[in-house]
Amino acid sequence: MNKEIAITAYKCKKCGKIHYPFHDRCLECKGREFEKMHPEGDATLLAYTVIFNLPWGFDQRFLILGVAEFENHVKAMGQIKADSVDQLKTGMKVKPSWEPIKKQYGEDVYGLKFEPME
Amino acid sequence: MRDVAIIGAGMIPFGRRDEDTLMEMLAYASLKALDDAGLGDKTVDAVYVANMGGGMLQHQSAIASSLVDRLSLLPAAAETIENGPASGASAIKNGLLAVASGYYDYVLVVGGEKMREVTGWRATDFVATMTHPQAEYPYGITLPGMAGMFTRLYMEKHGVTREQLLAVSLKNQEMGTLNPYAHVEMALDRGGIFDSPHSVVNNPVSADPLHLYDLCPVSDGAAAIVICPLEMAKKHNKTPIHIAGFGQATDTQTLQEREDPTDLKAVSLAAQKAFEMAKLKPSDIHVAELHDAFTILEIAESEHVGFFKKGEGGKAAAAGKTRLGGQIPINVSGGLKARGHPVGATGVAQMVDIVWQLRHELPKNRQVKNAQNGLTVNFGGFGNNVLAFVLKRVE
C-alpha cells in the first residue's frame, strides 16, 4: 500500500507564497499566518546529482538525489529511484512516493522518493 | 568608528597533521601572528577563535577560553565563533567591529579545524550537518551533493563547461605546488584527469557533474591575524593592511527556496557592501582569494563579485585571465582546492594570504606585482552566509 507523503508545506495567508520547510515569517511579506498544504500530484525534476562520498549512516555505493516541484508548486528534496543519472534530465516528470530512505538504529526512516516517469 | 588594520599574520602548513591537537594548531598559528605583529610579551585585549567542529569532532567546547590560558593571554576577553565554513571571516568581522568601535585596541583572531582524525564518512557527515535537519539532511545530501546540483544548473543556464572547471583545478593545484602552506602540493596533468582513458580511474565522479579534482581536500590547519586601530598600526614594523571594507549577507538555507538557485545573492550583496565601504570597484582589485571549495564556486563567485559578467567567468578561467599575471589573479595561494579547507581556518587563511600579497612579501613566483588592493570571499553553508572583505595596502 502506498504511504501518504508526510510533508507539510505552508502557504502564506497574506501573499500566497508557498514554503517548505517551515518558516516563522513569510520569506516574501513577513506574514505569520499560514495555511497548511500537502504536496499533490506528480512532480517535475528541478535539479539532481549522484554522490559517491556518502555521509555516516548510508551503507551503499552511491546515492542519487534531487529537488522536484509538485503540481501544487511545493518544492522538496528526495532520493531518486534510478540506476544512473544518465536516466535523468532537468524538467522531466517524476512520480513521488513515501518510502524508507535510510535505517537508523535498525528502524526505517521514511522520506520522499522520486521515480522517473519518462 | 575607527579604521582598523592588520599588523600580524601567521599560518601553519595545512594538511594531515596527526601529530598536533586542535589546540596546538590554534596556538602555533596564534604565536606566529603575535610574533609577526611584534607584540613580544604584550597581551591583547580580546581573542576571537573561529572553529566549526571542535564540539563534534574533538568533543571539546569553550575552545577560546582554553586557548587564552594556553597562550598566557589572560585576562583577555575570549570567545569562539561558529558560523559553518564562514566561521573564519565571521570571527574577523567580530574582531574588526570591536576595534572599530573603540572598545578594544589589540585583537587576535585565529581560525582552526582538525578534520582528518575522523573517517571520511564522519567528516562528510559533520559538514552535512549544515543542511536543513528535516528537509535535506535525512536524505543523505552532502555539501558536494549541493554543489553537484548547483553545477548542473549553472552549466545549463550559463554554459559553463567541464573544461572550464578543469582550468580552475589545474591553475589552483599548480599554485599549490609553490605554496609551502598548501595541503596538496601536486600539479595535475590534463590528460591524467580529463581526456585520457586513465582519467576515469584517476578522476572519478564525486558529485555529478563534479569529479574528484573539482573538490577541495579535507584538511587540518590554522591561521591567525592581529588587528588594531590603523593609527596605532603605523607604529608597528610591518606595512599595515587596512581592512577597508566588509560585507555580510545571508540567503535561504535550502537551494529549493531560492527564486533562481544559480543566483548567489549573498555573495553579490556581501561583495557590494564591501566595495561600497572601501569606496572601490571590482576593477580596482589586484588579487582575490575566493572560496573555491568546488571549482564551480570560483567561477560563480568571480561573476557574482563583479570581476566578470554572468556566463563569462568560466571563459575567463579557461583563457588564463585569473592566473598570476592575468587580468585578476584569483587564488594565487592555490585556494581551498590546494591550500586545503579546514573549515574554521579558511576565512582567516584567505586573509593571511592577501596580507602577504599586499605587503609584497611572497616569492616572485607567487607575488602579484605591486598589489595594492585585495578581496576575500568566505562562503558559508551553500551560499547562505557569506562574508567579503576588501583590504588595502597602507604606504
Tab-separated table of N, CA and C in Angstrom, chain A:
chain	number	residue	atom	x	y	z
A	1	MET	N	0.843	-1.203	0.000
A	1	MET	CA	0.000	0.000	0.000
A	1	MET	C	0.876	1.250	0.000
A	2	ASN	N	0.523	2.218	-0.847
A	2	ASN	CA	1.310	3.440	-0.894
A	2	ASN	C	1.072	4.279	0.357
A	3	LYS	N	2.155	4.724	0.939
A	3	LYS	CA	2.027	5.576	2.120
A	3	LYS	C	1.821	7.025	1.678
A	4	GLU	N	1.084	7.755	2.466
A	4	GLU	CA	0.851	9.172	2.162
A	4	GLU	C	2.162	9.956	2.368
A	5	ILE	N	2.389	10.914	1.508
A	5	ILE	CA	3.612	11.724	1.632
A	5	ILE	C	3.466	12.648	2.841
A	6	ALA	N	4.282	12.368	3.849
A	6	ALA	CA	4.108	13.056	5.139
A	6	ALA	C	4.913	14.356	5.215
A	7	ILE	N	4.666	15.202	4.240
A	7	ILE	CA	5.331	16.508	4.238
A	7	ILE	C	4.253	17.569	4.345
A	8	THR	N	4.491	18.561	5.183
A	8	THR	CA	3.551	19.674	5.265
A	8	THR	C	4.250	20.932	4.759
A	9	ALA	N	3.621	21.563	3.798
A	9	ALA	CA	4.128	22.838	3.298
A	9	ALA	C	3.216	23.937	3.848
A	10	TYR	N	3.638	25.164	3.701
A	10	TYR	CA	2.905	26.272	4.334
A	10	TYR	C	2.703	27.408	3.331
A	11	LYS	N	1.425	27.754	3.126
A	11	LYS	CA	1.097	28.829	2.176
A	11	LYS	C	0.760	30.082	2.977
A	12	CYS	N	1.466	31.161	2.691
A	12	CYS	CA	1.251	32.408	3.425
A	12	CYS	C	-0.173	32.913	3.155
A	13	LYS	N	-0.913	33.206	4.232
A	13	LYS	CA	-2.297	33.651	4.066
A	13	LYS	C	-2.349	35.068	3.507
A	14	LYS	N	-1.261	35.816	3.631
A	14	LYS	CA	-1.248	37.211	3.181
A	14	LYS	C	-0.867	37.321	1.696
A	15	CYS	N	0.212	36.642	1.290
A	15	CYS	CA	0.695	36.844	-0.090
A	15	CYS	C	0.629	35.570	-0.934
A	16	GLY	N	0.372	34.415	-0.317
A	16	GLY	CA	0.233	33.180	-1.101
A	16	GLY	C	1.523	32.440	-1.360
A	17	LYS	N	2.646	32.955	-0.873
A	17	LYS	CA	3.925	32.258	-1.127
A	17	LYS	C	3.932	30.898	-0.420
A	18	ILE	N	4.415	29.884	-1.132
A	18	ILE	CA	4.458	28.528	-0.577
A	18	ILE	C	5.856	28.260	-0.008
A	19	HIS	N	5.871	27.756	1.228
A	19	HIS	CA	7.145	27.477	1.892
A	19	HIS	C	7.254	25.997	2.239
A	20	TYR	N	8.383	25.414	1.960
A	20	TYR	CA	8.762	24.136	2.543
A	20	TYR	C	10.275	24.128	2.599
A	21	PRO	N	10.890	24.004	3.736
A	21	PRO	CA	10.329	23.756	5.065
A	21	PRO	C	9.663	24.992	5.688
A	22	PHE	N	9.240	24.829	6.943
A	22	PHE	CA	8.507	25.874	7.662
A	22	PHE	C	9.398	27.081	7.985
A	23	HIS	N	8.788	28.252	7.914
A	23	HIS	CA	9.435	29.490	8.390
A	23	HIS	C	8.439	30.180	9.323
A	24	ASP	N	8.935	30.825	10.355
A	24	ASP	CA	8.019	31.512	11.274
A	24	ASP	C	7.421	32.769	10.652
A	25	ARG	N	8.169	33.363	9.716
A	25	ARG	CA	7.642	34.532	8.989
A	25	ARG	C	7.827	34.278	7.494
A	26	CYS	N	6.875	34.741	6.723
A	26	CYS	CA	6.906	34.537	5.270
A	26	CYS	C	8.168	35.154	4.676
A	27	LEU	N	8.828	34.410	3.792
A	27	LEU	CA	10.062	34.909	3.167
A	27	LEU	C	9.792	36.079	2.237
A	28	GLU	N	8.533	36.234	1.810
A	28	GLU	CA	8.199	37.291	0.862
A	28	GLU	C	7.688	38.541	1.584
A	29	CYS	N	6.636	38.343	2.470
A	29	CYS	CA	5.942	39.518	3.027
A	29	CYS	C	6.011	39.594	4.552
A	30	LYS	N	6.711	38.668	5.201
A	30	LYS	CA	6.876	38.616	6.667
A	30	LYS	C	5.590	38.193	7.396
A	31	GLY	N	4.557	37.805	6.650
A	31	GLY	CA	3.319	37.338	7.280
A	31	GLY	C	3.580	36.161	8.209
A	32	ARG	N	2.744	36.026	9.247
A	32	ARG	CA	2.971	34.962	10.230
A	32	ARG	C	1.879	33.909	10.229
A	33	GLU	N	0.897	34.070	9.368
A	33	GLU	CA	-0.185	33.080	9.330
A	33	GLU	C	-0.094	32.270	8.041
A	34	PHE	N	-0.177	30.976	8.206
A	34	PHE	CA	-0.012	30.073	7.062
A	34	PHE	C	-1.138	29.053	7.011
A	35	GLU	N	-1.443	28.660	5.793
A	35	GLU	CA	-2.408	27.571	5.588
A	35	GLU	C	-1.572	26.324	5.287
A	36	LYS	N	-1.853	25.241	6.018
A	36	LYS	CA	-1.081	24.013	5.781
A	36	LYS	C	-1.505	23.386	4.459
A	37	MET	N	-0.562	22.827	3.735
A	37	MET	CA	-0.899	22.141	2.485
A	37	MET	C	0.033	20.941	2.298
A	38	HIS	N	-0.412	19.993	1.525
A	38	HIS	CA	0.388	18.801	1.270
A	38	HIS	C	0.741	18.744	-0.208
A	39	PRO	N	1.873	18.151	-0.527
A	39	PRO	CA	2.247	18.040	-1.940
A	39	PRO	C	1.184	17.246	-2.695
A	40	GLU	N	0.854	17.680	-3.908
A	40	GLU	CA	-0.175	16.991	-4.695
A	40	GLU	C	0.331	16.645	-6.084
A	41	GLY	N	-0.117	15.495	-6.568
A	41	GLY	CA	0.146	15.099	-7.948
A	41	GLY	C	1.568	14.640	-8.191
A	42	ASP	N	1.925	14.553	-9.458
A	42	ASP	CA	3.288	14.180	-9.834
A	42	ASP	C	4.190	15.402	-9.686
A	43	ALA	N	5.457	15.220	-10.021
A	43	ALA	CA	6.399	16.322	-9.814
A	43	ALA	C	7.316	16.485	-11.024
A	44	THR	N	7.963	17.639	-11.080
A	44	THR	CA	8.918	17.945	-12.145
A	44	THR	C	10.305	18.063	-11.527
A	45	LEU	N	11.269	17.380	-12.104
A	45	LEU	CA	12.629	17.385	-11.552
A	45	LEU	C	13.312	18.719	-11.863
A	46	LEU	N	13.755	19.404	-10.811
A	46	LEU	CA	14.388	20.719	-10.993
A	46	LEU	C	15.911	20.637	-10.961
A	47	ALA	N	16.437	19.716	-10.155
A	47	ALA	CA	17.902	19.596	-10.023
A	47	ALA	C	18.209	18.194	-9.534
A	48	TYR	N	19.406	17.680	-9.873
A	48	TYR	CA	19.766	16.330	-9.418
A	48	TYR	C	21.264	16.128	-9.456
A	49	THR	N	21.690	15.121	-8.720
A	49	THR	CA	23.108	14.727	-8.713
A	49	THR	C	23.199	13.288	-8.233
A	50	VAL	N	24.373	12.692	-8.406
A	50	VAL	CA	24.652	11.404	-7.748
A	50	VAL	C	25.918	11.624	-6.934
A	51	ILE	N	25.887	11.201	-5.676
A	51	ILE	CA	27.066	11.367	-4.829
A	51	ILE	C	27.658	10.007	-4.499
A	52	PHE	N	28.998	9.981	-4.471
A	52	PHE	CA	29.707	8.727	-4.194
A	52	PHE	C	30.397	8.746	-2.834
A	53	ASN	N	30.501	9.913	-2.221
A	53	ASN	CA	31.073	10.003	-0.873
A	53	ASN	C	29.917	10.296	0.066
A	54	LEU	N	29.421	9.250	0.688
A	54	LEU	CA	28.188	9.388	1.463
A	54	LEU	C	28.474	9.695	2.920
A	55	PRO	N	27.527	10.358	3.566
A	55	PRO	CA	27.719	10.647	4.988
A	55	PRO	C	27.476	9.414	5.839
A	56	TRP	N	27.862	9.522	7.082
A	56	TRP	CA	27.662	8.454	8.055
A	56	TRP	C	26.176	8.058	8.075
A	57	GLY	N	25.924	6.761	8.084
A	57	GLY	CA	24.536	6.291	8.146
A	57	GLY	C	24.022	5.739	6.828
A	58	PHE	N	24.808	5.886	5.760
A	58	PHE	CA	24.384	5.373	4.448
A	58	PHE	C	25.375	4.316	3.993
A	59	ASP	N	24.960	3.061	4.062
A	59	ASP	CA	25.856	1.961	3.738
A	59	ASP	C	25.570	1.491	2.314
A	60	GLN	N	25.884	2.313	1.358
A	60	GLN	CA	25.659	1.952	-0.046
A	60	GLN	C	26.707	2.648	-0.897
A	61	ARG	N	26.811	2.231	-2.147
A	61	ARG	CA	27.890	2.721	-3.008
A	61	ARG	C	27.644	4.165	-3.464
A	62	PHE	N	26.412	4.476	-3.803
A	62	PHE	CA	26.122	5.834	-4.268
A	62	PHE	C	24.674	6.183	-3.947
A	63	LEU	N	24.340	7.435	-4.113
A	63	LEU	CA	23.004	7.914	-3.786
A	63	LEU	C	22.629	8.979	-4.823
A	64	ILE	N	21.476	8.792	-5.450
A	64	ILE	CA	21.006	9.797	-6.413
A	64	ILE	C	19.960	10.663	-5.720
A	65	LEU	N	20.173	11.953	-5.761
A	65	LEU	CA	19.313	12.900	-5.039
A	65	LEU	C	18.836	13.996	-5.977
A	66	GLY	N	17.700	14.576	-5.663
A	66	GLY	CA	17.212	15.665	-6.498
A	66	GLY	C	16.204	16.531	-5.773
A	67	VAL	N	15.858	17.621	-6.421
A	67	VAL	CA	14.803	18.517	-5.933
A	67	VAL	C	13.729	18.538	-7.015
A	68	ALA	N	12.470	18.384	-6.590
A	68	ALA	CA	11.384	18.379	-7.573
A	68	ALA	C	10.251	19.291	-7.113
A	69	GLU	N	9.463	19.747	-8.079
A	69	GLU	CA	8.323	20.626	-7.786
A	69	GLU	C	7.029	19.873	-8.087
A	70	PHE	N	6.154	19.783	-7.077
A	70	PHE	CA	4.871	19.101	-7.240
A	70	PHE	C	3.917	19.973	-8.060
A	71	GLU	N	2.788	19.340	-8.441
A	71	GLU	CA	1.822	20.066	-9.282
A	71	GLU	C	1.242	21.285	-8.567
A	72	ASN	N	1.182	21.225	-7.221
A	72	ASN	CA	0.684	22.406	-6.493
A	72	ASN	C	1.835	23.307	-6.012
A	73	HIS	N	2.988	23.202	-6.682
A	73	HIS	CA	4.135	24.105	-6.523
A	73	HIS	C	4.923	23.940	-5.227
A	74	VAL	N	4.671	22.875	-4.474
A	74	VAL	CA	5.545	22.578	-3.325
A	74	VAL	C	6.842	22.000	-3.898
A	75	LYS	N	7.972	22.529	-3.406
A	75	LYS	CA	9.274	22.020	-3.866
A	75	LYS	C	9.948	21.290	-2.708
A	76	ALA	N	10.527	20.129	-3.000
A	76	ALA	CA	11.163	19.356	-1.924
A	76	ALA	C	12.283	18.482	-2.466
A	77	MET	N	13.214	18.168	-1.561
A	77	MET	CA	14.312	17.265	-1.916
A	77	MET	C	13.885	15.825	-1.679
A	78	GLY	N	14.425	14.901	-2.445
A	78	GLY	CA	14.163	13.487	-2.219
A	78	GLY	C	15.236	12.638	-2.864
A	79	GLN	N	15.213	11.345	-2.546
A	79	GLN	CA	16.101	10.403	-3.220
A	79	GLN	C	15.444	9.976	-4.533
A	80	ILE	N	16.258	9.674	-5.523
A	80	ILE	CA	15.715	9.327	-6.836
A	80	ILE	C	15.939	7.843	-7.125
A	81	LYS	N	14.854	7.174	-7.528
A	81	LYS	CA	14.909	5.736	-7.822
A	81	LYS	C	15.361	5.557	-9.273
A	82	ALA	N	16.661	5.537	-9.466
A	82	ALA	CA	17.218	5.317	-10.814
A	82	ALA	C	18.554	4.610	-10.641
A	83	ASP	N	19.003	3.954	-11.700
A	83	ASP	CA	20.294	3.264	-11.627
A	83	ASP	C	21.449	4.201	-11.939
A	84	SER	N	21.139	5.283	-12.659
A	84	SER	CA	22.198	6.184	-13.104
A	84	SER	C	21.594	7.556	-13.394
A	85	VAL	N	22.419	8.597	-13.275
A	85	VAL	CA	21.927	9.936	-13.629
A	85	VAL	C	21.703	10.064	-15.136
A	86	ASP	N	22.236	9.104	-15.897
A	86	ASP	CA	22.026	9.149	-17.350
A	86	ASP	C	20.548	8.992	-17.696
A	87	GLN	N	19.766	8.445	-16.752
A	87	GLN	CA	18.322	8.288	-16.991
A	87	GLN	C	17.556	9.576	-16.676
A	88	LEU	N	18.256	10.591	-16.200
A	88	LEU	CA	17.566	11.799	-15.721
A	88	LEU	C	17.849	13.000	-16.601
A	89	LYS	N	16.905	13.946	-16.591
A	89	LYS	CA	17.181	15.260	-17.185
A	89	LYS	C	16.319	16.311	-16.478
A	90	THR	N	16.856	17.502	-16.398
A	90	THR	CA	16.139	18.576	-15.740
A	90	THR	C	14.824	18.819	-16.482
A	91	GLY	N	13.740	18.947	-15.708
A	91	GLY	CA	12.440	19.231	-16.314
A	91	GLY	C	11.606	17.989	-16.574
A	92	MET	N	12.160	16.782	-16.325
A	92	MET	CA	11.386	15.561	-16.594
A	92	MET	C	10.362	15.314	-15.479
A	93	LYS	N	9.328	14.545	-15.805
A	93	LYS	CA	8.297	14.202	-14.823
A	93	LYS	C	8.787	13.062	-13.935
A	94	VAL	N	8.507	13.160	-12.650
A	94	VAL	CA	8.873	12.101	-11.712
A	94	VAL	C	7.671	11.786	-10.817
A	95	LYS	N	7.592	10.512	-10.420
A	95	LYS	CA	6.490	10.035	-9.576
A	95	LYS	C	6.958	10.028	-8.130
A	96	PRO	N	6.307	10.791	-7.258
A	96	PRO	CA	6.741	10.822	-5.855
A	96	PRO	C	6.161	9.667	-5.047
A	97	SER	N	6.876	9.240	-4.023
A	97	SER	CA	6.373	8.225	-3.090
A	97	SER	C	7.032	8.460	-1.734
A	98	TRP	N	6.462	7.848	-0.715
A	98	TRP	CA	6.971	7.989	0.656
A	98	TRP	C	7.476	6.623	1.092
A	99	GLU	N	8.784	6.482	1.162
A	99	GLU	CA	9.392	5.163	1.363
A	99	GLU	C	10.576	5.255	2.323
A	100	PRO	N	11.089	4.117	2.773
A	100	PRO	CA	12.295	4.160	3.612
A	100	PRO	C	13.452	4.808	2.844
A	101	ILE	N	14.135	5.758	3.478
A	101	ILE	CA	15.270	6.416	2.825
A	101	ILE	C	16.583	6.034	3.482
A	102	LYS	N	16.510	5.531	4.718
A	102	LYS	CA	17.703	5.006	5.404
A	102	LYS	C	17.250	4.264	6.652
A	103	LYS	N	18.211	3.625	7.293
A	103	LYS	CA	17.911	2.958	8.566
A	103	LYS	C	18.624	3.706	9.686
A	104	GLN	N	17.953	3.859	10.799
A	104	GLN	CA	18.581	4.475	11.955
A	104	GLN	C	18.261	3.609	13.171
A	105	TYR	N	19.303	3.137	13.838
A	105	TYR	CA	19.136	2.227	14.989
A	105	TYR	C	18.230	1.043	14.610
A	106	GLY	N	18.411	0.520	13.415
A	106	GLY	CA	17.657	-0.641	12.976
A	106	GLY	C	16.253	-0.355	12.469
A	107	GLU	N	15.810	0.878	12.578
A	107	GLU	CA	14.449	1.236	12.159
A	107	GLU	C	14.497	1.981	10.818
A	108	ASP	N	13.472	1.769	9.998
A	108	ASP	CA	13.391	2.522	8.743
A	108	ASP	C	13.049	3.984	9.028
A	109	VAL	N	13.744	4.868	8.320
A	109	VAL	CA	13.390	6.293	8.336
A	109	VAL	C	12.724	6.572	6.988
A	110	TYR	N	11.521	7.134	7.015
A	110	TYR	CA	10.778	7.374	5.774
A	110	TYR	C	11.018	8.779	5.232
A	111	GLY	N	10.934	8.893	3.920
A	111	GLY	CA	11.093	10.189	3.282
A	111	GLY	C	10.638	10.122	1.835
A	112	LEU	N	10.890	11.213	1.130
A	112	LEU	CA	10.444	11.333	-0.260
A	112	LEU	C	11.351	10.582	-1.220
A	113	LYS	N	10.729	9.896	-2.153
A	113	LYS	CA	11.493	9.323	-3.271
A	113	LYS	C	10.801	9.728	-4.563
A	114	PHE	N	11.597	9.888	-5.594
A	114	PHE	CA	11.048	10.241	-6.907
A	114	PHE	C	11.492	9.182	-7.920
A	115	GLU	N	10.556	8.749	-8.753
A	115	GLU	CA	10.901	7.767	-9.796
A	115	GLU	C	10.659	8.387	-11.164
A	116	PRO	N	11.637	8.321	-12.066
A	116	PRO	CA	11.445	8.911	-13.401
A	116	PRO	C	10.233	8.299	-14.105
A	117	MET	N	9.453	9.146	-14.776
A	117	MET	CA	8.242	8.660	-15.472
A	117	MET	C	8.453	8.612	-16.977
A	118	GLU	N	9.586	9.095	-17.458
A	118	GLU	CA	9.768	9.153	-18.926
A	118	GLU	C	10.771	8.095	-19.359
